[in-house]
Amino acid sequence: MGVADLHVHTAFSWDANSAVEEVLARAASIGLDVVAITDHNTIDGALAARRIAERLDNGVDVIVGEELDTQNGHLIGLFLTDPVPPRLTFAETIHRIHEQGGLAIVPHPGGPLPWHATPRRITGNCHHLDGLEAASTSWFANVGRKGALHRNRHIYKLALTGGSDAHCLAAVGQCVTLFPGHTADDLRTALAQCRTSARGEPLPFVKGLYALGVRAKEAVGKGRFTETPYYESLTTWARNGVESAPNTEG
Ligand SMILES: [Zn+2]
Ligand SMILES: [Zn+2]
């Protein structure tokens, strides 16, 4: 089984503070096979990360991603080659992601915040989407999780992903996607076949403040969220897993 964190912000995001090099080092040290860099409305950090990862060759594959502001909530593009412009409609953003061969994943589905895509929006676009984030460290994301999983079983039938939505280094790897294989290509295949699963739990509310867009350093200070990993290893948190429904259409 491969382990991937598919939702990580770096200092290229306005509200995050981890250097790209630090993210890659932490990913390697905790045993991630794949990390998707998904900064807000830019792929510059992700492109830099991929260049550095290729040079380091430390066993971590980087997926170039972007978390886009759409007119109807955040949407993540994975496997991108070019930036997708922000503030398009949800449907147009999915189209632009697919146009360049990328995959469209809904982060924090059905959560209560204004930048969380609504259940109605997701339902209306579910035949075009490629995945649904079912594990996130964000306390707010967790509010929408149960309903989103219920709708996924009955309506969306999307591959499930887990991503930390890390805005600081300590959160990287706290929520992950498990998949057969080890490489980014293996992960892509697993997503297409609905053979992924989501692992990890939300962080306590105060520690999760950074996910609100509070500047990470301030949130870290308030939450006494030191750079010590909240979980000791990749085994202790591997609870609360959610399996994707196997896609029989293959
Ligand atoms: Zn978001
Ligand atoms: Zn995010």
PDB file of C-alpha atoms and ligand atoms in Angstrom:
ATOM      1  CA  MET A   1       0.000   0.000   0.000  1.00  0.00           C
ATOM      2  CA  GLY A   2       1.188   3.481  -0.819  1.00  0.00           C
ATOM      3  CA  VAL A   3       0.557   6.475   1.431  1.00  0.00           C
ATOM      4  CA  ALA A   4      -0.180   9.929   0.014  1.00  0.00           C
ATOM      5  CA  ASP A   5      -1.068  13.307   1.500  1.00  0.00           C
ATOM      6  CA  LEU A   6      -3.105  14.932  -1.280  1.00  0.00           C
ATOM      7  CA  HIS A   7      -3.715  18.380   0.239  1.00  0.00           C
ATOM      8  CA  VAL A   8      -0.635  20.301   1.397  1.00  0.00           C
ATOM      9  CA  HIS A   9       0.037  24.040   1.400  1.00  0.00           C
ATOM     10  CA  THR A  10       3.473  25.654   1.359  1.00  0.00           C
ATOM     11  CA  ALA A  11       4.694  29.216   1.839  1.00  0.00           C
ATOM     12  CA  PHE A  12       3.543  29.823  -1.748  1.00  0.00           C
ATOM     13  CA  SER A  13       0.042  30.025  -0.215  1.00  0.00           C
ATOM     14  CA  TRP A  14      -0.783  33.368   1.423  1.00  0.00           C
ATOM     15  CA  ASP A  15      -1.851  31.630   4.627  1.00  0.00           C
ATOM     16  CA  ALA A  16       0.839  28.960   5.083  1.00  0.00           C
ATOM     17  CA  ASN A  17       4.447  29.015   6.197  1.00  0.00           C
ATOM     18  CA  SER A  18       6.227  25.751   5.361  1.00  0.00           C
ATOM     19  CA  ALA A  19       9.152  25.907   2.966  1.00  0.00           C
ATOM     20  CA  VAL A  20       8.911  23.476   0.068  1.00  0.00           C
ATOM     21  CA  GLU A  21      12.164  21.782   1.138  1.00  0.00           C
ATOM     22  CA  GLU A  22      10.812  21.281   4.683  1.00  0.00           C
ATOM     23  CA  VAL A  23       7.622  19.674   3.373  1.00  0.00           C
ATOM     24  CA  LEU A  24       9.609  17.217   1.266  1.00  0.00           C
ATOM     25  CA  ALA A  25      11.924  16.368   4.156  1.00  0.00           C
ATOM     26  CA  ARG A  26       8.998  15.762   6.500  1.00  0.00           C
ATOM     27  CA  ALA A  27       7.176  13.690   3.858  1.00  0.00           C
ATOM     28  CA  ALA A  28      10.226  11.445   3.525  1.00  0.00           C
ATOM     29  CA  SER A  29      10.805  11.203   7.273  1.00  0.00           C
ATOM     30  CA  ILE A  30       7.248  10.025   8.049  1.00  0.00           C
ATOM     31  CA  GLY A  31       7.157   7.591   5.144  1.00  0.00           C
ATOM     32  CA  LEU A  32       4.855   9.249   2.617  1.00  0.00           C
ATOM     33  CA  ASP A  33       5.207   7.860  -0.915  1.00  0.00           C
ATOM     34  CA  VAL A  34       3.397  10.731  -2.606  1.00  0.00           C
ATOM     35  CA  VAL A  35       2.635  14.321  -1.655  1.00  0.00           C
ATOM     36  CA  ALA A  36       0.395  16.687  -3.611  1.00  0.00           C
ATOM     37  CA  ILE A  37       1.309  20.348  -3.224  1.00  0.00           C
ATOM     38  CA  THR A  38      -1.989  22.233  -3.512  1.00  0.00           C
ATOM     39  CA  ASP A  39      -1.330  25.912  -2.845  1.00  0.00           C
ATOM     40  CA  HIS A  40      -4.116  28.455  -3.167  1.00  0.00           C
ATOM     41  CA  ASN A  41      -4.424  29.612  -6.794  1.00  0.00           C
ATOM     42  CA  THR A  42      -0.837  28.883  -7.786  1.00  0.00           C
ATOM     43  CA  ILE A  43       1.260  25.922  -8.929  1.00  0.00           C
ATOM     44  CA  ASP A  44       4.613  27.688  -8.490  1.00  0.00           C
ATOM     45  CA  GLY A  45       5.375  25.965  -5.174  1.00  0.00           C
ATOM     46  CA  ALA A  46       4.296  22.599  -6.560  1.00  0.00           C
ATOM     47  CA  LEU A  47       6.526  22.958  -9.617  1.00  0.00           C
ATOM     48  CA  ALA A  48       9.455  23.922  -7.380  1.00  0.00           C
ATOM     49  CA  ALA A  49       8.713  20.934  -5.130  1.00  0.00           C
ATOM     50  CA  ARG A  50       8.705  18.536  -8.047  1.00  0.00           C
ATOM     51  CA  ARG A  51      12.048  19.849  -9.328  1.00  0.00           C
ATOM     52  CA  ILE A  52      13.596  19.520  -5.882  1.00  0.00           C
ATOM     53  CA  ALA A  53      12.088  16.049  -5.333  1.00  0.00           C
ATOM     54  CA  GLU A  54      13.531  14.802  -8.605  1.00  0.00           C
ATOM     55  CA  ARG A  55      16.951  16.023  -7.525  1.00  0.00           C
ATOM     56  CA  LEU A  56      16.652  14.610  -3.976  1.00  0.00           C
ATOM     57  CA  ASP A  57      15.316  11.258  -5.176  1.00  0.00           C
ATOM     58  CA  ASN A  58      14.283  10.463  -1.563  1.00  0.00           C
ATOM     59  CA  GLY A  59      11.361   8.191  -2.389  1.00  0.00           C
ATOM     60  CA  VAL A  60       8.684  10.894  -2.381  1.00  0.00           C
ATOM     61  CA  ASP A  61       6.764  11.582  -5.608  1.00  0.00           C
ATOM     62  CA  VAL A  62       5.338  15.088  -5.955  1.00  0.00           C
ATOM     63  CA  ILE A  63       2.004  15.726  -7.654  1.00  0.00           C
ATOM     64  CA  VAL A  64       1.579  19.240  -9.005  1.00  0.00           C
ATOM     65  CA  GLY A  65      -1.750  20.462  -7.679  1.00  0.00           C
ATOM     66  CA  GLU A  66      -3.637  23.678  -7.033  1.00  0.00           C
ATOM     67  CA  GLU A  67      -6.487  24.513  -4.653  1.00  0.00           C
ATOM     68  CA  LEU A  68      -8.645  26.875  -6.628  1.00  0.00           C
ATOM     69  CA  ASP A  69     -11.036  29.531  -5.467  1.00  0.00           C
ATOM     70  CA  THR A  70     -14.040  29.005  -7.702  1.00  0.00           C
ATOM     71  CA  GLN A  71     -17.214  31.093  -7.626  1.00  0.00           C
ATOM     72  CA  ASN A  72     -18.783  28.164  -5.788  1.00  0.00           C
ATOM     73  CA  GLY A  73     -16.175  26.960  -3.311  1.00  0.00           C
ATOM     74  CA  HIS A  74     -12.697  25.449  -3.302  1.00  0.00           C
ATOM     75  CA  LEU A  75     -11.749  22.770  -5.796  1.00  0.00           C
ATOM     76  CA  ILE A  76      -8.442  20.888  -6.062  1.00  0.00           C
ATOM     77  CA  GLY A  77      -6.798  20.079  -9.376  1.00  0.00           C
ATOM     78  CA  LEU A  78      -4.173  17.298  -9.321  1.00  0.00           C
ATOM     79  CA  PHE A  79      -1.673  16.258 -12.016  1.00  0.00           C
ATOM     80  CA  LEU A  80      -1.589  19.757 -13.496  1.00  0.00           C
ATOM     81  CA  THR A  81       0.929  21.108 -15.974  1.00  0.00           C
ATOM     82  CA  ASP A  82      -0.349  24.687 -16.111  1.00  0.00           C
ATOM     83  CA  PRO A  83      -2.055  26.954 -13.589  1.00  0.00           C
ATOM     84  CA  VAL A  84      -5.847  27.091 -13.746  1.00  0.00           C
ATOM     85  CA  PRO A  85      -7.185  30.611 -13.220  1.00  0.00           C
ATOM     86  CA  PRO A  86      -9.158  31.219 -10.014  1.00  0.00           C
ATOM     87  CA  ARG A  87     -12.701  32.556  -9.647  1.00  0.00           C
ATOM     88  CA  LEU A  88     -14.238  30.671 -12.569  1.00  0.00           C
ATOM     89  CA  THR A  89     -17.432  28.721 -11.951  1.00  0.00           C
ATOM     90  CA  PHE A  90     -17.156  25.287 -10.338  1.00  0.00           C
ATOM     91  CA  ALA A  91     -18.098  23.548 -13.600  1.00  0.00           C
ATOM     92  CA  GLU A  92     -15.715  25.612 -15.722  1.00  0.00           C
ATOM     93  CA  THR A  93     -12.875  24.927 -13.277  1.00  0.00           C
ATOM     94  CA  ILE A  94     -13.466  21.167 -13.545  1.00  0.00           C
ATOM     95  CA  HIS A  95     -13.418  21.532 -17.315  1.00  0.00           C
ATOM     96  CA  ARG A  96     -10.114  23.470 -17.273  1.00  0.00           C
ATOM     97  CA  ILE A  97      -8.527  20.856 -14.998  1.00  0.00           C
ATOM     98  CA  HIS A  98      -9.600  18.010 -17.299  1.00  0.00           C
ATOM     99  CA  GLU A  99      -8.534  19.890 -20.417  1.00  0.00           C
ATOM    100  CA  GLN A 100      -4.906  19.550 -19.337  1.00  0.00           C
ATOM    101  CA  GLY A 101      -5.270  15.932 -18.181  1.00  0.00           C
ATOM    102  CA  GLY A 102      -5.726  16.693 -14.496  1.00  0.00           C
ATOM    103  CA  LEU A 103      -8.097  15.254 -11.912  1.00  0.00           C
ATOM    104  CA  ALA A 104     -10.677  17.304  -9.986  1.00  0.00           C
ATOM    105  CA  ILE A 105     -11.092  16.546  -6.264  1.00  0.00           C
ATOM    106  CA  VAL A 106     -13.548  18.272  -3.896  1.00  0.00           C
ATOM    107  CA  PRO A 107     -11.843  19.254  -0.629  1.00  0.00           C
ATOM    108  CA  HIS A 108     -13.804  19.604   2.650  1.00  0.00           C
ATOM    109  CA  PRO A 109     -17.090  18.609   0.894  1.00  0.00           C
ATOM    110  CA  GLY A 110     -20.287  20.031   2.340  1.00  0.00           C
ATOM    111  CA  GLY A 111     -18.521  21.893   5.150  1.00  0.00           C
ATOM    112  CA  PRO A 112     -20.122  24.968   6.744  1.00  0.00           C
ATOM    113  CA  LEU A 113     -17.695  27.672   5.615  1.00  0.00           C
ATOM    114  CA  PRO A 114     -18.365  29.973   2.649  1.00  0.00           C
ATOM    115  CA  TRP A 115     -15.496  28.462   0.653  1.00  0.00           C
ATOM    116  CA  HIS A 116     -16.757  24.895   1.114  1.00  0.00           C
ATOM    117  CA  ALA A 117     -18.652  23.598  -1.933  1.00  0.00           C
ATOM    118  CA  THR A 118     -22.275  22.835  -1.050  1.00  0.00           C
ATOM    119  CA  PRO A 119     -23.866  19.376  -1.337  1.00  0.00           C
ATOM    120  CA  ARG A 120     -26.088  20.696  -4.123  1.00  0.00           C
ATOM    121  CA  ARG A 121     -23.066  21.954  -6.089  1.00  0.00           C
ATOM    122  CA  ILE A 122     -21.234  18.659  -5.700  1.00  0.00           C
ATOM    123  CA  THR A 123     -24.309  16.624  -6.671  1.00  0.00           C
ATOM    124  CA  GLY A 124     -24.828  18.761  -9.755  1.00  0.00           C
ATOM    125  CA  ASN A 125     -21.254  18.135 -10.903  1.00  0.00           C
ATOM    126  CA  CYS A 126     -20.569  14.657  -9.539  1.00  0.00           C
ATOM    127  CA  HIS A 127     -20.424  12.941 -12.917  1.00  0.00           C
ATOM    128  CA  HIS A 128     -17.490  15.174 -13.857  1.00  0.00           C
ATOM    129  CA  LEU A 129     -15.546  14.940 -10.590  1.00  0.00           C
ATOM    130  CA  ASP A 130     -12.741  12.477  -9.883  1.00  0.00           C
ATOM    131  CA  GLY A 131     -12.586  12.340  -6.106  1.00  0.00           C
ATOM    132  CA  LEU A 132     -13.952  13.434  -2.746  1.00  0.00           C
ATOM    133  CA  GLU A 133     -11.787  14.351   0.245  1.00  0.00           C
ATOM    134  CA  ALA A 134     -13.052  12.208   3.118  1.00  0.00           C
ATOM    135  CA  ALA A 135     -10.327  12.810   5.706  1.00  0.00           C
ATOM    136  CA  SER A 136      -8.986  16.234   6.677  1.00  0.00           C
ATOM    137  CA  THR A 137      -7.352  17.688   9.767  1.00  0.00           C
ATOM    138  CA  SER A 138      -9.803  20.606   9.620  1.00  0.00           C
ATOM    139  CA  TRP A 139     -12.435  20.560  12.350  1.00  0.00           C
ATOM    140  CA  PHE A 140     -14.804  22.406   9.977  1.00  0.00           C
ATOM    141  CA  ALA A 141     -14.267  19.908   7.171  1.00  0.00           C
ATOM    142  CA  ASN A 142     -15.250  17.195   9.601  1.00  0.00           C
ATOM    143  CA  VAL A 143     -18.651  18.843  10.114  1.00  0.00           C
ATOM    144  CA  GLY A 144     -19.610  18.020   6.524  1.00  0.00           C
ATOM    145  CA  ARG A 145     -17.894  14.651   6.390  1.00  0.00           C
ATOM    146  CA  LYS A 146     -20.662  12.286   7.493  1.00  0.00           C
ATOM    147  CA  GLY A 147     -23.228  13.734   5.095  1.00  0.00           C
ATOM    148  CA  ALA A 148     -20.727  13.777   2.245  1.00  0.00           C
ATOM    149  CA  LEU A 149     -19.870  10.117   2.799  1.00  0.00           C
ATOM    150  CA  HIS A 150     -23.558   9.222   2.872  1.00  0.00           C
ATOM    151  CA  ARG A 151     -24.181  11.051  -0.409  1.00  0.00           C
ATOM    152  CA  ASN A 152     -21.063   9.496  -1.894  1.00  0.00           C
ATOM    153  CA  ARG A 153     -22.349   6.002  -1.202  1.00  0.00           C
ATOM    154  CA  HIS A 154     -25.733   6.733  -2.770  1.00  0.00           C
ATOM    155  CA  ILE A 155     -25.135   9.452  -5.349  1.00  0.00           C
ATOM    156  CA  TYR A 156     -21.586  10.575  -6.143  1.00  0.00           C
ATOM    157  CA  LYS A 157     -19.738   7.223  -6.064  1.00  0.00           C
ATOM    158  CA  LEU A 158     -16.382   9.021  -6.196  1.00  0.00           C
ATOM    159  CA  ALA A 159     -12.958   7.772  -5.143  1.00  0.00           C
ATOM    160  CA  LEU A 160     -12.165   8.888  -1.594  1.00  0.00           C
ATOM    161  CA  THR A 161      -9.039  10.815  -0.701  1.00  0.00           C
ATOM    162  CA  GLY A 162      -7.414  11.978   2.502  1.00  0.00           C
ATOM    163  CA  GLY A 163      -5.329  15.124   2.778  1.00  0.00           C
ATOM    164  CA  SER A 164      -4.086  17.078   5.742  1.00  0.00           C
ATOM    165  CA  ASP A 165      -4.863  20.564   4.386  1.00  0.00           C
ATOM    166  CA  ALA A 166      -1.617  21.351   6.209  1.00  0.00           C
ATOM    167  CA  HIS A 167      -0.835  25.044   6.508  1.00  0.00           C
ATOM    168  CA  CYS A 168       2.157  24.349   8.737  1.00  0.00           C
ATOM    169  CA  LEU A 169       4.754  21.633   8.767  1.00  0.00           C
ATOM    170  CA  ALA A 170       3.489  19.674  11.776  1.00  0.00           C
ATOM    171  CA  ALA A 171       0.207  18.875  10.054  1.00  0.00           C
ATOM    172  CA  VAL A 172       1.729  17.269   6.937  1.00  0.00           C
ATOM    173  CA  GLY A 173       0.738  13.602   6.791  1.00  0.00           C
ATOM    174  CA  GLN A 174      -1.902  13.776   9.549  1.00  0.00           C
ATOM    175  CA  CYS A 175      -4.551  12.697   7.031  1.00  0.00           C
ATOM    176  CA  VAL A 176      -3.692  10.565   4.025  1.00  0.00           C
ATOM    177  CA  THR A 177      -4.872   8.491   1.082  1.00  0.00           C
ATOM    178  CA  LEU A 178      -3.940   4.799   0.931  1.00  0.00           C
ATOM    179  CA  PHE A 179      -3.653   3.193  -2.507  1.00  0.00           C
ATOM    180  CA  PRO A 180      -2.308   0.037  -4.160  1.00  0.00           C
ATOM    181  CA  GLY A 181       1.245   0.715  -5.379  1.00  0.00           C
ATOM    182  CA  HIS A 182       3.720   3.428  -4.422  1.00  0.00           C
ATOM    183  CA  THR A 183       4.085   6.000  -7.179  1.00  0.00           C
ATOM    184  CA  ALA A 184       2.052   8.982  -8.319  1.00  0.00           C
ATOM    185  CA  ASP A 185       1.104   6.992 -11.439  1.00  0.00           C
ATOM    186  CA  ASP A 186      -0.148   4.117  -9.262  1.00  0.00           C
ATOM    187  CA  LEU A 187      -2.231   6.610  -7.305  1.00  0.00           C
ATOM    188  CA  ARG A 188      -3.745   8.023 -10.458  1.00  0.00           C
ATOM    189  CA  THR A 189      -4.768   4.530 -11.551  1.00  0.00           C
ATOM    190  CA  ALA A 190      -6.215   3.786  -8.102  1.00  0.00           C
ATOM    191  CA  LEU A 191      -8.293   6.977  -8.204  1.00  0.00           C
ATOM    192  CA  ALA A 192      -9.674   6.043 -11.619  1.00  0.00           C
ATOM    193  CA  GLN A 193     -10.607   2.593 -10.316  1.00  0.00           C
ATOM    194  CA  CYS A 194     -11.989   3.829  -6.974  1.00  0.00           C
ATOM    195  CA  ARG A 195      -9.442   1.737  -5.080  1.00  0.00           C
ATOM    196  CA  THR A 196      -8.266   4.429  -2.669  1.00  0.00           C
ATOM    197  CA  SER A 197      -9.127   4.893   0.981  1.00  0.00           C
ATOM    198  CA  ALA A 198      -8.939   7.853   3.355  1.00  0.00           C
ATOM    199  CA  ARG A 199      -7.219   7.781   6.756  1.00  0.00           C
ATOM    200  CA  GLY A 200      -6.783  10.231   9.584  1.00  0.00           C
ATOM    201  CA  GLU A 201      -8.775  12.404  11.933  1.00  0.00           C
ATOM    202  CA  PRO A 202      -9.403  16.104  12.422  1.00  0.00           C
ATOM    203  CA  LEU A 203      -7.139  17.947  14.819  1.00  0.00           C
ATOM    204  CA  PRO A 204      -8.650  19.500  17.947  1.00  0.00           C
ATOM    205  CA  PHE A 205     -10.380  22.790  17.236  1.00  0.00           C
ATOM    206  CA  VAL A 206      -7.675  25.200  18.380  1.00  0.00           C
ATOM    207  CA  LYS A 207      -4.893  23.272  16.697  1.00  0.00           C
ATOM    208  CA  GLY A 208      -6.983  23.258  13.552  1.00  0.00           C
ATOM    209  CA  LEU A 209      -7.360  27.053  13.484  1.00  0.00           C
ATOM    210  CA  TYR A 210      -4.779  27.348  10.749  1.00  0.00           C
ATOM    211  CA  ALA A 211      -7.292  25.732   8.404  1.00  0.00           C
ATOM    212  CA  LEU A 212      -9.518  28.774   8.848  1.00  0.00           C
ATOM    213  CA  GLY A 213      -7.086  30.943   6.983  1.00  0.00           C
ATOM    214  CA  VAL A 214      -5.691  32.351  10.228  1.00  0.00           C
ATOM    215  CA  ARG A 215      -2.047  32.947   9.536  1.00  0.00           C
ATOM    216  CA  ALA A 216      -0.350  29.727  10.426  1.00  0.00           C
ATOM    217  CA  LYS A 217       2.264  31.206  12.731  1.00  0.00           C
ATOM    218  CA  GLU A 218      -0.353  32.913  14.906  1.00  0.00           C
ATOM    219  CA  ALA A 219      -2.480  29.779  15.019  1.00  0.00           C
ATOM    220  CA  VAL A 220       0.539  27.736  15.966  1.00  0.00           C
ATOM    221  CA  GLY A 221       1.313  30.154  18.795  1.00  0.00           C
ATOM    222  CA  LYS A 222      -2.264  30.218  20.113  1.00  0.00           C
ATOM    223  CA  GLY A 223      -2.699  26.479  19.883  1.00  0.00           C
ATOM    224  CA  ARG A 224       0.737  25.714  21.308  1.00  0.00           C
ATOM    225  CA  PHE A 225       1.001  23.553  18.222  1.00  0.00           C
ATOM    226  CA  THR A 226       4.699  22.855  18.240  1.00  0.00           C
ATOM    227  CA  GLU A 227       6.528  21.341  15.334  1.00  0.00           C
ATOM    228  CA  THR A 228       6.338  17.970  17.086  1.00  0.00           C
ATOM    229  CA  PRO A 229       4.076  15.663  15.104  1.00  0.00           C
ATOM    230  CA  TYR A 230       0.731  15.243  16.833  1.00  0.00           C
ATOM    231  CA  TYR A 231       0.805  11.581  16.034  1.00  0.00           C
ATOM    232  CA  GLU A 232       3.966   9.633  16.672  1.00  0.00           C
ATOM    233  CA  SER A 233       3.978   7.483  13.589  1.00  0.00           C
ATOM    234  CA  LEU A 234       2.017   6.522  10.545  1.00  0.00           C
ATOM    235  CA  THR A 235       0.525   3.579  12.388  1.00  0.00           C
ATOM    236  CA  THR A 236      -1.047   5.190  15.441  1.00  0.00           C
ATOM    237  CA  TRP A 237      -3.471   7.353  13.511  1.00  0.00           C
ATOM    238  CA  ALA A 238      -4.458   4.801  10.912  1.00  0.00           C
ATOM    239  CA  ARG A 239      -7.949   4.567  12.317  1.00  0.00           C
ATOM    240  CA  ASN A 240     -11.309   5.767  11.053  1.00  0.00           C
ATOM    241  CA  GLY A 241     -10.488   4.671   7.524  1.00  0.00           C
ATOM    242  CA  VAL A 242     -13.067   4.972   4.791  1.00  0.00           C
ATOM    243  CA  GLU A 243     -12.829   2.729   1.757  1.00  0.00           C
ATOM    244  CA  SER A 244     -13.920   3.886  -1.683  1.00  0.00           C
ATOM    245  CA  ALA A 245     -16.585   1.672  -3.220  1.00  0.00           C
ATOM    246  CA  PRO A 246     -14.790  -0.439  -5.824  1.00  0.00           C
ATOM    247  CA  ASN A 247     -15.549   0.845  -9.278  1.00  0.00           C
ATOM    248  CA  THR A 248     -16.677  -2.188 -11.185  1.00  0.00           C
ATOM    249  CA  GLU A 249     -16.610  -0.317 -14.458  1.00  0.00           C
ATOM    250  CA  GLY A 250     -12.857  -0.287 -13.878  1.00  0.00           C
TER     251      GLY A 250
HETATM  252 ZN    ZN B   1      -9.916  24.762   1.066  1.00  0.00          ZN
HETATM  253 ZN    ZN B   2      -6.390  23.790   1.569  1.00  0.00          ZN
END
